[in-house]
């Protein structure tokens, strides 16, 4: 049966066992396993009342065999079945019997016996805290339990197979060793014992390297040890040194400096049995550094010490005679800062975790000179600077550095105690002086600064803001923190102080020449008094317009007053979309060709070479309104005329007039049309208009004449003349005109014209039994008919097939 089959079998047994317990428990008896050995199973049960005895039966489950049973009295609740086979599944049944042997209650479980007892072959110790045992495998065992007893304690451990090791034991101690096999049922009985003794413990080593060719090892005495064995091996080498001793310390000499060694130690007992080993590593101290060199690091005011690298050194320390030192893991380090003008000696030691080496041979050196003192700066004349200082001990020569504010730098190399430089305005100069010798440069002494006077402003540009205000701008200059501007005309002065490069001089007299000077200043040096002045003239004074006179409808004369010398003047008339101007050196000029119907603001400005004045106060100028275009006169009726026109620019109202020898017709309106009544027909009229602005400005407009149409004839009548002929008769107004008579019927229309001077005409072939609208109108020379003459209505009857009676039915206008 394989492992998987065994697991399945055990699961089935467990389920069966549980099922049995539940079933029997309902009858009052429960059963469980108490202990198991290789050849016995001990069970326990619950008591049942009225029981005389209990019978325990063990029957092999999966292999042939004779059941084994044992009977116990009724007061016992635990019992064992012996003489069983190892590693075998049994069905264990407990029956509760009365005094007649009748079964009152029963319960069953399935239980396997433990494997066979192993046969222990040997036990031995190689480590001071463990013993290893070997045995023959046992069928059915899933693991083994090793037991070690020293008379005062028992230590057990579970292992999977042989050999097995029990640990956490005492060194140099005798133990009794047994082994038990284990399966799902439990443990077997212990095997026959073997005795084994643990070896001595290893010495706990402590090492040090007091010198670069020596290692000292010490340890505490080991229990039951009578001697010790040590092996010394150079790491990375096969060379080995082996030493035996009975002491608790040992010294290894003639070793290599800065080299790592591995040291292994064992203790042995009186039987010459080696115990555990203990291994440590120890590095020897490094060798003394050599090739020591000292070099200066220039302006860092330090000294660099370098050396040859030493094998096995983790760190190096350079020591100076004045107590300063530096450390490095490389082959150099820097001591900084040094004290100027001193003699020093330097030695170097190498170190690792074993300790430091001996110091190297000292190297002597002289430090750099001290910084110069009493540094002074003087400017004997503008553009020249002199720097001086006190000489110092050990100073062989000096270098003075002058750095300008813009970064430009100059230097002076001298053995004297002074240097001279060129300087410029508006700069701050920073001066430092160094002393030098063979060791290098001294520390920087006191750094001084000197500021020259600010430069004078240039690119001065005056600009007129107004006739009494002058704005002056200039380019910023070096060194200037504030600017003072002064303008003087001989009697008065105006000042302006500002940090900006612009100044507005106000309240100046117009049309005046001023002397202007701009001085640059700073807090350190004050003001530069060498700056030059220049002359600036203010703008002319503002003229004042006192009169505007109309010369013609489009020309106007403007006059003004002004107190200026050699000034020209420009007069501007500014409208909404256009402007007009005139220019003169006098006190008046004409603005011409101004458009009608416009409003202008008129102002005057004076000009000189210095600029222009402020404009004068503005006076309004309004031209007369424009005459309307597209003026049309048309006759609406015989005595009424309709006049229309397009709007005139600038006009608010209109007065239209028709004049003749017979009288005058007039209308005043805000519209662009009007009706003129009381017109006499056949009369020639002159036509005129006045366009009037909102402020009362008038423009007289004249148009072509108008002739009223001829008068309409009077007493228009129809008469029957012949069979189908009708005569149209009228009475003329006295003027000789040509006329036309028109008859409009529902069946036909008829027209007739008389001979010149006649007052009638005949219409032939007139259809009877119809109503006719009859109108007689004058005809103008160009053939145009008057359209406003009235119509008369006549009804024409039939007499047989000819025209019968003509009856007047009334009249109506042509419209």
Short mmCIF file of N, CA and C in Angstrom, two decimals, residues 606-694:
data_model
loop_
_atom_site.label_atom_id
_atom_site.label_comp_id
_atom_site.label_asym_id
_atom_site.label_seq_id
_atom_site.Cartn_x
_atom_site.Cartn_y
_atom_site.Cartn_z
N UNK A 606 0.82 127.94 -30.72
CA UNK A 606 2.03 128.66 -31.12
C UNK A 606 3.19 127.68 -31.24
N UNK A 607 4.10 127.92 -32.24
CA UNK A 607 5.24 127.05 -32.48
C UNK A 607 6.52 127.88 -32.48
N UNK A 608 7.55 127.33 -31.82
CA UNK A 608 8.91 127.86 -31.96
C UNK A 608 9.84 126.68 -32.11
N UNK A 609 11.13 126.93 -32.20
CA UNK A 609 12.10 125.84 -32.29
C UNK A 609 12.12 125.01 -31.02
N UNK A 610 11.64 125.55 -29.90
CA UNK A 610 11.60 124.81 -28.64
C UNK A 610 10.44 123.84 -28.58
N UNK A 611 9.43 124.05 -29.40
CA UNK A 611 8.26 123.18 -29.38
C UNK A 611 6.99 123.97 -29.58
N UNK A 612 5.90 123.41 -29.18
CA UNK A 612 4.61 124.06 -29.36
C UNK A 612 3.98 124.35 -28.02
N UNK A 613 3.13 125.37 -28.03
CA UNK A 613 2.43 125.76 -26.81
C UNK A 613 1.25 124.85 -26.56
N UNK A 614 0.62 125.05 -25.42
CA UNK A 614 -0.67 124.40 -25.20
C UNK A 614 -1.70 125.06 -26.11
N UNK A 615 -2.70 124.31 -26.56
CA UNK A 615 -3.74 124.92 -27.39
C UNK A 615 -4.47 126.00 -26.62
N UNK A 616 -4.95 126.97 -27.37
CA UNK A 616 -5.77 128.01 -26.75
C UNK A 616 -7.11 127.42 -26.34
N UNK A 617 -7.86 128.19 -25.58
CA UNK A 617 -9.21 127.74 -25.29
C UNK A 617 -9.97 127.62 -26.61
N UNK A 618 -10.86 126.66 -26.69
CA UNK A 618 -11.58 126.36 -27.92
C UNK A 618 -12.84 127.21 -28.02
N UNK A 619 -13.05 127.80 -29.23
CA UNK A 619 -14.29 128.50 -29.53
C UNK A 619 -15.05 127.71 -30.58
N UNK A 620 -16.39 127.69 -30.47
CA UNK A 620 -17.17 126.94 -31.46
C UNK A 620 -17.34 127.76 -32.74
N UNK A 621 -17.39 127.08 -33.85
CA UNK A 621 -17.67 127.69 -35.16
C UNK A 621 -18.65 126.79 -35.88
N UNK A 622 -19.83 127.41 -36.20
CA UNK A 622 -20.86 126.64 -36.88
C UNK A 622 -21.12 127.29 -38.23
N UNK A 623 -20.99 126.51 -39.30
CA UNK A 623 -21.33 127.02 -40.64
C UNK A 623 -22.82 126.83 -40.87
N UNK A 624 -23.36 127.64 -41.83
CA UNK A 624 -24.78 127.53 -42.13
C UNK A 624 -25.13 126.17 -42.68
N UNK A 625 -26.38 125.76 -42.49
CA UNK A 625 -26.78 124.43 -42.97
C UNK A 625 -26.72 124.34 -44.49
N UNK A 626 -26.58 123.15 -44.99
CA UNK A 626 -26.50 122.93 -46.45
C UNK A 626 -27.88 123.00 -47.07
N UNK A 627 -27.93 123.55 -48.30
CA UNK A 627 -29.20 123.57 -49.03
C UNK A 627 -29.54 122.17 -49.48
N UNK A 628 -30.81 121.79 -49.36
CA UNK A 628 -31.19 120.44 -49.78
C UNK A 628 -30.99 120.25 -51.29
N UNK A 629 -30.64 119.08 -51.66
CA UNK A 629 -30.58 118.69 -53.05
C UNK A 629 -31.86 117.95 -53.41
N UNK A 630 -31.98 117.59 -54.68
CA UNK A 630 -33.17 116.84 -55.15
C UNK A 630 -34.47 117.56 -54.75
N UNK A 631 -34.51 118.88 -55.01
CA UNK A 631 -35.70 119.69 -54.70
C UNK A 631 -36.72 119.48 -55.84
N UNK A 632 -37.94 119.10 -55.50
CA UNK A 632 -38.97 118.77 -56.52
C UNK A 632 -40.27 119.48 -56.17
N UNK A 633 -40.88 120.13 -57.21
CA UNK A 633 -42.19 120.77 -57.05
C UNK A 633 -43.14 120.09 -58.02
N UNK A 634 -44.23 119.56 -57.50
CA UNK A 634 -45.24 118.91 -58.37
C UNK A 634 -46.62 119.40 -57.96
N UNK A 635 -47.52 119.58 -58.97
CA UNK A 635 -48.85 120.12 -58.70
C UNK A 635 -49.75 118.99 -58.29
N UNK A 636 -50.35 119.14 -57.09
CA UNK A 636 -51.23 118.10 -56.57
C UNK A 636 -52.67 118.31 -57.05
N UNK A 637 -53.13 119.56 -57.00
CA UNK A 637 -54.47 119.91 -57.54
C UNK A 637 -54.30 121.22 -58.29
N UNK A 638 -55.41 121.73 -58.80
CA UNK A 638 -55.33 122.94 -59.59
C UNK A 638 -54.85 124.12 -58.75
N UNK A 639 -55.08 124.07 -57.40
CA UNK A 639 -54.68 125.20 -56.55
C UNK A 639 -53.69 124.79 -55.46
N UNK A 640 -53.11 123.59 -55.55
CA UNK A 640 -52.23 123.12 -54.48
C UNK A 640 -51.03 122.38 -55.10
N UNK A 641 -49.84 122.69 -54.52
CA UNK A 641 -48.58 122.12 -55.04
C UNK A 641 -47.90 121.32 -53.93
N UNK A 642 -47.33 120.15 -54.28
CA UNK A 642 -46.58 119.30 -53.35
C UNK A 642 -45.08 119.52 -53.59
N UNK A 643 -44.34 119.96 -52.53
CA UNK A 643 -42.91 120.24 -52.65
C UNK A 643 -42.16 119.20 -51.78
N UNK A 644 -41.15 118.54 -52.33
CA UNK A 644 -40.31 117.58 -51.59
C UNK A 644 -38.85 117.90 -51.83
N UNK A 645 -37.99 117.53 -50.87
CA UNK A 645 -36.55 117.76 -51.01
C UNK A 645 -35.79 116.75 -50.12
N UNK A 646 -34.55 116.58 -50.39
CA UNK A 646 -33.70 115.71 -49.56
C UNK A 646 -33.22 116.51 -48.34
N UNK A 647 -32.85 115.82 -47.22
CA UNK A 647 -32.40 116.56 -46.03
C UNK A 647 -31.13 117.36 -46.32
N UNK A 648 -31.08 118.54 -45.74
CA UNK A 648 -29.88 119.36 -45.85
C UNK A 648 -29.03 119.20 -44.61
N UNK A 649 -27.75 118.91 -44.74
CA UNK A 649 -26.85 118.71 -43.62
C UNK A 649 -26.85 119.93 -42.70
N UNK A 650 -27.08 119.69 -41.45
CA UNK A 650 -27.06 120.76 -40.46
C UNK A 650 -28.38 121.48 -40.33
N UNK A 651 -29.35 121.19 -41.19
CA UNK A 651 -30.64 121.89 -41.13
C UNK A 651 -31.58 121.16 -40.20
N UNK A 652 -32.32 121.95 -39.43
CA UNK A 652 -33.34 121.37 -38.56
C UNK A 652 -34.75 121.64 -39.08
N UNK A 653 -34.96 122.82 -39.66
CA UNK A 653 -36.28 123.16 -40.24
C UNK A 653 -36.07 123.88 -41.56
N UNK A 654 -37.17 124.00 -42.32
CA UNK A 654 -37.11 124.57 -43.67
C UNK A 654 -38.30 125.52 -43.87
N UNK A 655 -38.02 126.64 -44.60
CA UNK A 655 -39.09 127.56 -45.04
C UNK A 655 -39.06 127.55 -46.57
N UNK A 656 -40.16 127.02 -47.19
CA UNK A 656 -40.26 126.91 -48.65
C UNK A 656 -41.21 128.01 -49.15
N UNK A 657 -40.80 128.70 -50.23
CA UNK A 657 -41.60 129.84 -50.75
C UNK A 657 -41.72 129.75 -52.26
N UNK A 658 -42.98 129.98 -52.77
CA UNK A 658 -43.29 130.14 -54.21
C UNK A 658 -43.81 131.57 -54.39
N UNK A 659 -43.17 132.37 -55.26
CA UNK A 659 -43.54 133.78 -55.46
C UNK A 659 -43.92 134.01 -56.93
N UNK A 660 -44.96 134.79 -57.11
CA UNK A 660 -45.38 135.22 -58.48
C UNK A 660 -46.04 136.59 -58.35
N UNK A 661 -46.41 137.13 -59.50
CA UNK A 661 -47.09 138.44 -59.49
C UNK A 661 -48.48 138.33 -58.89
N UNK A 662 -48.98 137.08 -58.82
CA UNK A 662 -50.32 136.87 -58.27
C UNK A 662 -50.30 136.67 -56.76
N UNK A 663 -49.07 136.52 -56.20
CA UNK A 663 -49.02 136.31 -54.74
C UNK A 663 -47.89 135.35 -54.35
N UNK A 664 -47.92 134.96 -53.09
CA UNK A 664 -46.84 134.14 -52.52
C UNK A 664 -47.44 132.99 -51.74
N UNK A 665 -46.79 131.78 -51.85
CA UNK A 665 -47.15 130.60 -51.05
C UNK A 665 -45.93 130.22 -50.20
N UNK A 666 -46.15 129.93 -48.94
CA UNK A 666 -45.02 129.65 -48.02
C UNK A 666 -45.44 128.55 -47.03
N UNK A 667 -44.44 127.70 -46.65
CA UNK A 667 -44.66 126.75 -45.54
C UNK A 667 -43.36 126.61 -44.75
N UNK A 668 -43.45 126.44 -43.41
CA UNK A 668 -42.31 126.26 -42.50
C UNK A 668 -42.49 124.89 -41.81
N UNK A 669 -41.55 123.97 -42.00
CA UNK A 669 -41.75 122.59 -41.54
C UNK A 669 -40.43 122.00 -41.06
N UNK A 670 -40.56 121.01 -40.23
CA UNK A 670 -39.40 120.20 -39.81
C UNK A 670 -39.19 119.01 -40.72
N UNK A 671 -40.19 118.77 -41.61
CA UNK A 671 -40.12 117.63 -42.51
C UNK A 671 -39.37 118.01 -43.78
N UNK A 672 -39.24 117.04 -44.66
CA UNK A 672 -38.60 117.30 -45.97
C UNK A 672 -39.65 117.33 -47.08
N UNK A 673 -40.86 117.80 -46.75
CA UNK A 673 -41.91 117.97 -47.77
C UNK A 673 -42.98 118.87 -47.16
N UNK A 674 -43.74 119.50 -48.06
CA UNK A 674 -44.89 120.26 -47.58
C UNK A 674 -45.83 120.54 -48.77
N UNK A 675 -47.11 120.89 -48.48
CA UNK A 675 -48.12 121.26 -49.48
C UNK A 675 -48.31 122.77 -49.44
N UNK A 676 -48.21 123.36 -50.61
CA UNK A 676 -48.43 124.82 -50.74
C UNK A 676 -49.77 125.06 -51.44
N UNK A 677 -50.67 125.72 -50.74
CA UNK A 677 -51.99 126.01 -51.32
C UNK A 677 -52.07 127.40 -51.97
N UNK A 678 -53.29 127.73 -52.45
CA UNK A 678 -53.58 129.03 -53.06
C UNK A 678 -52.69 129.28 -54.29
N UNK A 679 -52.50 128.21 -55.09
CA UNK A 679 -51.70 128.33 -56.30
C UNK A 679 -52.66 128.70 -57.45
N UNK A 680 -52.23 129.65 -58.23
CA UNK A 680 -53.02 130.05 -59.40
C UNK A 680 -52.56 129.25 -60.58
N UNK A 681 -53.54 128.66 -61.33
CA UNK A 681 -53.16 127.82 -62.47
C UNK A 681 -52.66 128.70 -63.61
N UNK A 682 -51.69 128.13 -64.33
CA UNK A 682 -51.15 128.80 -65.49
C UNK A 682 -50.29 130.00 -65.16
N UNK A 683 -49.60 129.98 -64.01
CA UNK A 683 -48.78 131.12 -63.59
C UNK A 683 -47.34 130.62 -63.34
N UNK A 684 -46.32 131.47 -63.69
CA UNK A 684 -44.92 131.15 -63.41
C UNK A 684 -44.53 131.63 -62.01
N UNK A 685 -43.87 130.75 -61.24
CA UNK A 685 -43.46 131.05 -59.87
C UNK A 685 -41.93 130.92 -59.74
N UNK A 686 -41.34 131.76 -58.86
CA UNK A 686 -39.94 131.55 -58.45
C UNK A 686 -39.95 130.73 -57.16
N UNK A 687 -38.97 129.82 -57.06
CA UNK A 687 -38.92 128.88 -55.93
C UNK A 687 -37.67 129.16 -55.10
N UNK A 688 -37.81 129.29 -53.77
CA UNK A 688 -36.66 129.50 -52.88
C UNK A 688 -36.92 128.80 -51.55
N UNK A 689 -35.82 128.65 -50.76
CA UNK A 689 -35.93 127.96 -49.45
C UNK A 689 -34.89 128.55 -48.51
N UNK A 690 -35.26 128.56 -47.23
CA UNK A 690 -34.30 128.85 -46.17
C UNK A 690 -34.10 127.58 -45.33
N UNK A 691 -32.80 127.10 -45.26
CA UNK A 691 -32.46 125.98 -44.38
C UNK A 691 -31.99 126.56 -43.06
N UNK A 692 -32.58 126.13 -41.95
CA UNK A 692 -32.33 126.74 -40.65
C UNK A 692 -31.78 125.66 -39.71
N UNK A 693 -30.62 125.91 -39.03
CA UNK A 693 -30.03 124.96 -38.08
C UNK A 693 -30.73 125.07 -36.74
N UNK A 694 -30.38 124.18 -35.81
CA UNK A 694 -30.98 124.20 -34.48
C UNK A 694 -30.60 125.43 -33.69
#
